[in-house]
Amino acid sequence: FFGIMLILIKHSYVVLITVLMSGFGRAVSEVGAVMIVGVNIDHYTRVMTTAISLETRKGDLEKAMSLGIVLILTTMKRSAIEQDQKSRMEEFYLRAQSPVMQSMERTVCGCDYGGNSWTTRAEAEEICRLLGLSAGLKLLDVGAGSGWPGLYMSDQSGCDVTLVDLTSVGLQIAAKRVTRDRITGTSWISVADASNLPFVAGSFDAISHSDLLCCLPRKWETLMSCRDALSDVGRNCFALERHLRGIGI
């Protein structure tokens, strides 16, 4: 396999670089779909890519180029941060499945999901009560990792749960747990960025995230994204392991 890869890289590196650049460009420069959905309204639905397109049509190429450079630098920096965070969390989730780690987790938190949250069983039950979870309601657990406490709250209340995390390793562990424990409610998983949740506005009756904001650089964007995904009468409950500064909490 690696020999074939080396041959491809050696003889087709120009094509591979072109493909990578094209894919990156499409990922960070989508304009058409944004224009169709949001129509580029100033201060409401205008984003970086539509602003660049607008300034180009106006002939202000200097401003368009400046915006483009900011977009590329922001994307590259954010990707590096995300990749580092994903790598660390993947290692943690795999290590947390060891018998020793799960024994410690049962002693401290009363569960053995191999999660990265300090939420105890009693706290998870209290979150269930605060959110008013019951059968038929839709819960979103952001930063769910290997399923704690979202799956437990779904099993206890009968609600449906969607687990979101930046890494697929933890979610794969959670998916196996759903089958093994025969969780009461219906469960979905989604690999996604907490600060840019891929859900229609008002999709959920309740949102929970435990010890998540402490680990994220884009805290305010995460809170706003959760607010958008929550219904008008929904409830949002999140736990913090330390005080946060700079976002009004």
CSV table of N, CA and C in Angstrom, one decimal, residues 41-137:
chain,number,residue,atom,x,y,z
A,41,ILE,N,-27.7,39.6,3.1
A,41,ILE,CA,-28.2,40.8,3.7
A,41,ILE,C,-27.2,41.3,4.7
A,42,ASP,N,-26.9,42.6,4.6
A,42,ASP,CA,-25.9,43.2,5.5
A,42,ASP,C,-26.3,43.1,6.9
A,43,HIS,N,-25.3,42.7,7.8
A,43,HIS,CA,-25.5,42.5,9.2
A,43,HIS,C,-26.4,41.4,9.6
A,44,TYR,N,-26.9,40.6,8.7
A,44,TYR,CA,-27.8,39.5,9.0
A,44,TYR,C,-27.3,38.2,8.4
A,45,THR,N,-27.2,38.1,7.1
A,45,THR,CA,-26.8,36.9,6.5
A,45,THR,C,-25.5,37.0,5.6
A,46,ARG,N,-24.9,38.1,5.7
A,46,ARG,CA,-23.7,38.3,4.9
A,46,ARG,C,-22.5,37.6,5.7
A,47,VAL,N,-21.7,36.8,4.9
A,47,VAL,CA,-20.6,36.1,5.5
A,47,VAL,C,-19.4,36.5,4.7
A,48,MET,N,-18.2,35.9,5.1
A,48,MET,CA,-16.9,36.4,4.5
A,48,MET,C,-16.9,36.1,3.0
A,49,THR,N,-17.4,35.0,2.6
A,49,THR,CA,-17.3,34.6,1.1
A,49,THR,C,-18.2,35.5,0.3
A,50,THR,N,-19.5,35.8,0.8
A,50,THR,CA,-20.4,36.6,0.0
A,50,THR,C,-19.9,38.1,0.0
A,51,ALA,N,-19.2,38.5,1.1
A,51,ALA,CA,-18.7,39.9,1.2
A,51,ALA,C,-17.5,40.0,0.2
A,52,ILE,N,-16.7,39.0,0.0
A,52,ILE,CA,-15.6,39.0,-1.0
A,52,ILE,C,-16.2,39.1,-2.4
A,53,SER,N,-17.2,38.3,-2.6
A,53,SER,CA,-17.9,38.4,-4.0
A,53,SER,C,-18.5,39.7,-4.2
A,54,LEU,N,-19.1,40.3,-3.2
A,54,LEU,CA,-19.7,41.7,-3.4
A,54,LEU,C,-18.7,42.7,-3.7
A,55,GLU,N,-17.6,42.7,-2.9
A,55,GLU,CA,-16.5,43.7,-3.1
A,55,GLU,C,-15.8,43.6,-4.4
A,56,THR,N,-15.7,42.3,-4.9
A,56,THR,CA,-15.2,42.1,-6.2
A,56,THR,C,-16.0,42.7,-7.3
A,57,ARG,N,-17.3,42.5,-7.2
A,57,ARG,CA,-18.3,43.1,-8.2
A,57,ARG,C,-18.3,44.6,-8.2
A,58,LYS,N,-18.1,45.2,-7.0
A,58,LYS,CA,-18.0,46.6,-6.8
A,58,LYS,C,-16.7,47.2,-7.3
A,59,GLY,N,-15.7,46.4,-7.6
A,59,GLY,CA,-14.5,46.8,-8.1
A,59,GLY,C,-13.5,47.2,-7.0
A,60,ASP,N,-13.8,46.9,-5.7
A,60,ASP,CA,-12.9,47.2,-4.6
A,60,ASP,C,-12.1,46.0,-4.4
A,61,LEU,N,-11.1,45.7,-5.3
A,61,LEU,CA,-10.3,44.5,-5.3
A,61,LEU,C,-9.4,44.5,-4.0
A,62,GLU,N,-8.9,45.6,-3.6
A,62,GLU,CA,-8.0,45.7,-2.4
A,62,GLU,C,-8.8,45.1,-1.2
A,63,LYS,N,-10.0,45.6,-1.0
A,63,LYS,CA,-10.8,45.1,0.2
A,63,LYS,C,-11.1,43.6,0.0
A,64,ALA,N,-11.4,43.2,-1.2
A,64,ALA,CA,-11.8,41.8,-1.5
A,64,ALA,C,-10.6,40.9,-1.2
A,65,MET,N,-9.4,41.3,-1.6
A,65,MET,CA,-8.2,40.6,-1.4
A,65,MET,C,-7.9,40.5,0.1
A,66,SER,N,-8.1,41.6,0.8
A,66,SER,CA,-7.8,41.6,2.3
A,66,SER,C,-8.7,40.6,3.0
A,67,LEU,N,-10.0,40.7,2.6
A,67,LEU,CA,-10.9,39.7,3.2
A,67,LEU,C,-10.6,38.3,2.9
A,68,GLY,N,-10.1,38.0,1.7
A,68,GLY,CA,-9.7,36.7,1.3
A,68,GLY,C,-8.5,36.2,2.1
A,69,ILE,N,-7.5,37.1,2.3
A,69,ILE,CA,-6.4,36.7,3.1
A,69,ILE,C,-6.8,36.4,4.6
A,70,VAL,N,-7.6,37.2,5.1
A,70,VAL,CA,-8.1,37.0,6.5
A,70,VAL,C,-8.9,35.6,6.6
A,71,LEU,N,-9.7,35.3,5.6
A,71,LEU,CA,-10.4,34.1,5.6
A,71,LEU,C,-9.5,32.8,5.5
A,72,ILE,N,-8.5,32.9,4.6
A,72,ILE,CA,-7.5,31.8,4.5
A,72,ILE,C,-6.7,31.6,5.8
A,73,LEU,N,-6.2,32.7,6.3
A,73,LEU,CA,-5.4,32.6,7.6
A,73,LEU,C,-6.3,32.1,8.7
A,74,THR,N,-7.5,32.5,8.8
A,74,THR,CA,-8.4,32.1,9.9
A,74,THR,C,-8.7,30.6,9.7
A,75,THR,N,-9.0,30.2,8.5
A,75,THR,CA,-9.3,28.8,8.3
A,75,THR,C,-8.1,27.8,8.6
A,76,MET,N,-6.9,28.2,8.2
A,76,MET,CA,-5.7,27.4,8.4
A,76,MET,C,-5.4,27.3,9.9
A,77,LYS,N,-5.5,28.4,10.6
A,77,LYS,CA,-5.3,28.4,12.0
A,77,LYS,C,-6.3,27.6,12.8
A,78,ARG,N,-7.6,27.8,12.4
A,78,ARG,CA,-8.6,27.0,13.1
A,78,ARG,C,-8.5,25.5,12.8
A,79,SER,N,-8.1,25.1,11.6
A,79,SER,CA,-7.9,23.7,11.3
A,79,SER,C,-6.8,23.1,12.1
A,80,ALA,N,-5.7,23.8,12.3
A,80,ALA,CA,-4.6,23.3,13.1
A,80,ALA,C,-5.0,23.1,14.6
A,81,ILE,N,-5.8,24.1,15.1
A,81,ILE,CA,-6.3,23.9,16.5
A,81,ILE,C,-7.2,22.8,16.6
A,82,GLU,N,-8.1,22.6,15.7
A,82,GLU,CA,-9.1,21.5,15.7
A,82,GLU,C,-8.4,20.2,15.6
A,83,GLN,N,-7.4,20.1,14.7
A,83,GLN,CA,-6.7,18.8,14.5
A,83,GLN,C,-6.0,18.4,15.8
A,84,ASP,N,-5.3,19.4,16.4
A,84,ASP,CA,-4.6,19.1,17.7
A,84,ASP,C,-5.6,18.6,18.7
A,85,GLN,N,-6.7,19.3,18.8
A,85,GLN,CA,-7.7,18.9,19.8
A,85,GLN,C,-8.3,17.5,19.5
A,86,LYS,N,-8.6,17.3,18.2
A,86,LYS,CA,-9.1,15.9,17.9
A,86,LYS,C,-8.2,14.8,18.2
A,87,SER,N,-6.9,15.0,17.9
A,87,SER,CA,-5.9,14.0,18.2
A,87,SER,C,-5.8,13.7,19.7
A,88,ARG,N,-5.8,14.7,20.5
A,88,ARG,CA,-5.7,14.5,21.9
A,88,ARG,C,-6.9,13.8,22.5
A,89,MET,N,-8.1,14.2,21.9
A,89,MET,CA,-9.4,13.5,22.4
A,89,MET,C,-9.5,12.1,21.9
A,90,GLU,N,-9.0,11.8,20.7
A,90,GLU,CA,-9.0,10.4,20.2
A,90,GLU,C,-8.2,9.5,21.1
A,91,GLU,N,-7.0,10.0,21.5
A,91,GLU,CA,-6.1,9.2,22.4
A,91,GLU,C,-6.8,9.0,23.7
A,92,PHE,N,-7.5,10.1,24.2
A,92,PHE,CA,-8.1,10.0,25.5
A,92,PHE,C,-9.2,8.9,25.5
A,93,TYR,N,-10.1,9.0,24.5
A,93,TYR,CA,-11.3,8.1,24.4
A,93,TYR,C,-10.8,6.6,24.4
A,94,LEU,N,-9.8,6.3,23.6
A,94,LEU,CA,-9.3,5.0,23.5
A,94,LEU,C,-8.7,4.5,24.9
A,95,ARG,N,-7.9,5.4,25.5
A,95,ARG,CA,-7.3,5.1,26.8
A,95,ARG,C,-8.3,4.9,27.9
A,96,ALA,N,-9.4,5.7,27.8
A,96,ALA,CA,-10.4,5.6,28.8
A,96,ALA,C,-11.2,4.4,28.8
A,97,GLN,N,-11.1,3.5,27.8
A,97,GLN,CA,-11.8,2.3,27.7
A,97,GLN,C,-11.1,1.1,28.5
A,98,SER,N,-9.9,1.4,29.0
A,98,SER,CA,-9.2,0.4,29.7
A,98,SER,C,-9.9,0.1,31.0
A,99,PRO,N,-9.7,-1.2,31.5
A,99,PRO,CA,-10.4,-1.6,32.8
A,99,PRO,C,-10.0,-0.7,34.0
A,100,VAL,N,-8.7,-0.2,34.0
A,100,VAL,CA,-8.3,0.6,35.1
A,100,VAL,C,-9.0,1.9,35.1
A,101,MET,N,-9.1,2.6,33.9
A,101,MET,CA,-9.7,3.9,33.8
A,101,MET,C,-11.2,3.8,34.1
A,102,GLN,N,-11.8,2.7,33.6
A,102,GLN,CA,-13.3,2.6,33.9
A,102,GLN,C,-13.6,2.3,35.3
A,103,SER,N,-12.7,1.6,36.0
A,103,SER,CA,-12.9,1.4,37.4
A,103,SER,C,-12.8,2.7,38.2
A,104,MET,N,-11.8,3.5,37.8
A,104,MET,CA,-11.7,4.8,38.5
A,104,MET,C,-13.0,5.7,38.2
A,105,GLU,N,-13.4,5.6,37.0
A,105,GLU,CA,-14.6,6.4,36.6
A,105,GLU,C,-15.9,6.0,37.4
A,106,ARG,N,-16.0,4.6,37.6
A,106,ARG,CA,-17.1,4.1,38.4
A,106,ARG,C,-17.1,4.6,39.8
A,107,THR,N,-15.9,4.6,40.4
A,107,THR,CA,-15.7,5.1,41.7
A,107,THR,C,-16.0,6.6,41.9
A,108,VAL,N,-15.5,7.4,41.0
A,108,VAL,CA,-15.6,8.8,41.1
A,108,VAL,C,-17.0,9.4,40.6
A,109,CYS,N,-17.4,8.9,39.4
A,109,CYS,CA,-18.6,9.5,38.8
A,109,CYS,C,-19.8,8.6,38.8
A,110,GLY,N,-19.6,7.3,39.1
A,110,GLY,CA,-20.7,6.4,39.1
A,110,GLY,C,-21.1,5.9,37.7
A,111,CYS,N,-20.2,6.0,36.8
A,111,CYS,CA,-20.5,5.5,35.4
A,111,CYS,C,-19.2,4.9,34.8
A,112,ASP,N,-19.3,4.3,33.7
A,112,ASP,CA,-18.1,3.7,33.0
A,112,ASP,C,-18.2,3.8,31.5
A,113,TYR,N,-18.5,5.1,31.1
A,113,TYR,CA,-18.6,5.3,29.7
A,113,TYR,C,-17.2,5.7,29.1
A,114,GLY,N,-16.3,6.0,29.9
A,114,GLY,CA,-15.0,6.4,29.4
A,114,GLY,C,-15.1,7.9,28.9
A,115,GLY,N,-15.9,8.7,29.5
A,115,GLY,CA,-16.1,10.0,29.1
A,115,GLY,C,-15.1,11.0,29.6
A,116,ASN,N,-15.1,12.2,29.0
A,116,ASN,CA,-14.1,13.2,29.4
A,116,ASN,C,-14.8,14.3,30.3
A,117,SER,N,-16.0,14.0,30.7
A,117,SER,CA,-16.7,15.0,31.6
A,117,SER,C,-16.6,14.5,33.0
A,118,TRP,N,-16.7,15.5,33.9
A,118,TRP,CA,-16.6,15.2,35.4
A,118,TRP,C,-18.0,15.1,35.9
A,119,THR,N,-19.1,15.1,35.1
A,119,THR,CA,-20.4,15.0,35.5
A,119,THR,C,-20.7,13.6,36.2
A,120,THR,N,-21.2,13.6,37.4
A,120,THR,CA,-21.5,12.4,38.1
A,120,THR,C,-22.9,11.9,37.8
A,121,ARG,N,-23.2,10.7,38.2
A,121,ARG,CA,-24.5,10.1,37.9
A,121,ARG,C,-25.6,11.0,38.6
A,122,ALA,N,-25.4,11.4,39.8
A,122,ALA,CA,-26.4,12.3,40.4
A,122,ALA,C,-26.6,13.6,39.7
A,123,GLU,N,-25.5,14.2,39.2
A,123,GLU,CA,-25.6,15.4,38.4
A,123,GLU,C,-26.3,15.2,37.1
A,124,ALA,N,-26.1,14.0,36.5
A,124,ALA,CA,-26.8,13.7,35.2
A,124,ALA,C,-28.3,13.6,35.4
A,125,GLU,N,-28.6,13.0,36.6
A,125,GLU,CA,-30.1,12.9,36.9
A,125,GLU,C,-30.7,14.3,37.2
A,126,GLU,N,-29.9,15.1,37.8
A,126,GLU,CA,-30.4,16.5,38.1
A,126,GLU,C,-30.5,17.3,36.8
A,127,ILE,N,-29.6,17.1,35.8
A,127,ILE,CA,-29.7,17.7,34.5
A,127,ILE,C,-31.0,17.3,33.8
A,128,CYS,N,-31.3,16.0,33.9
A,128,CYS,CA,-32.5,15.4,33.3
A,128,CYS,C,-33.7,16.2,33.9
A,129,ARG,N,-33.7,16.4,35.2
A,129,ARG,CA,-34.9,17.1,35.8
A,129,ARG,C,-35.0,18.5,35.4
A,130,LEU,N,-33.8,19.2,35.3
A,130,LEU,CA,-33.8,20.6,35.0
A,130,LEU,C,-34.3,20.8,33.5
A,131,LEU,N,-33.9,19.9,32.7
A,131,LEU,CA,-34.3,20.0,31.2
A,131,LEU,C,-35.7,19.5,31.0
A,132,GLY,N,-36.3,18.8,32.0
A,132,GLY,CA,-37.7,18.3,31.8
A,132,GLY,C,-37.8,17.2,30.8
A,133,LEU,N,-36.8,16.4,30.7
A,133,LEU,CA,-36.8,15.3,29.7
A,133,LEU,C,-37.8,14.3,29.9
A,134,SER,N,-38.4,13.8,28.8
A,134,SER,CA,-39.4,12.7,28.8
A,134,SER,C,-39.5,12.1,27.5
A,135,ALA,N,-40.2,11.0,27.4
A,135,ALA,CA,-40.4,10.3,26.1
A,135,ALA,C,-41.0,11.3,25.0
A,136,GLY,N,-40.4,11.3,23.8
A,136,GLY,CA,-40.9,12.1,22.7
A,136,GLY,C,-40.2,13.4,22.5
A,137,LEU,N,-39.4,13.8,23.5
A,137,LEU,CA,-38.6,15.0,23.4
A,137,LEU,C,-37.3,14.7,22.7
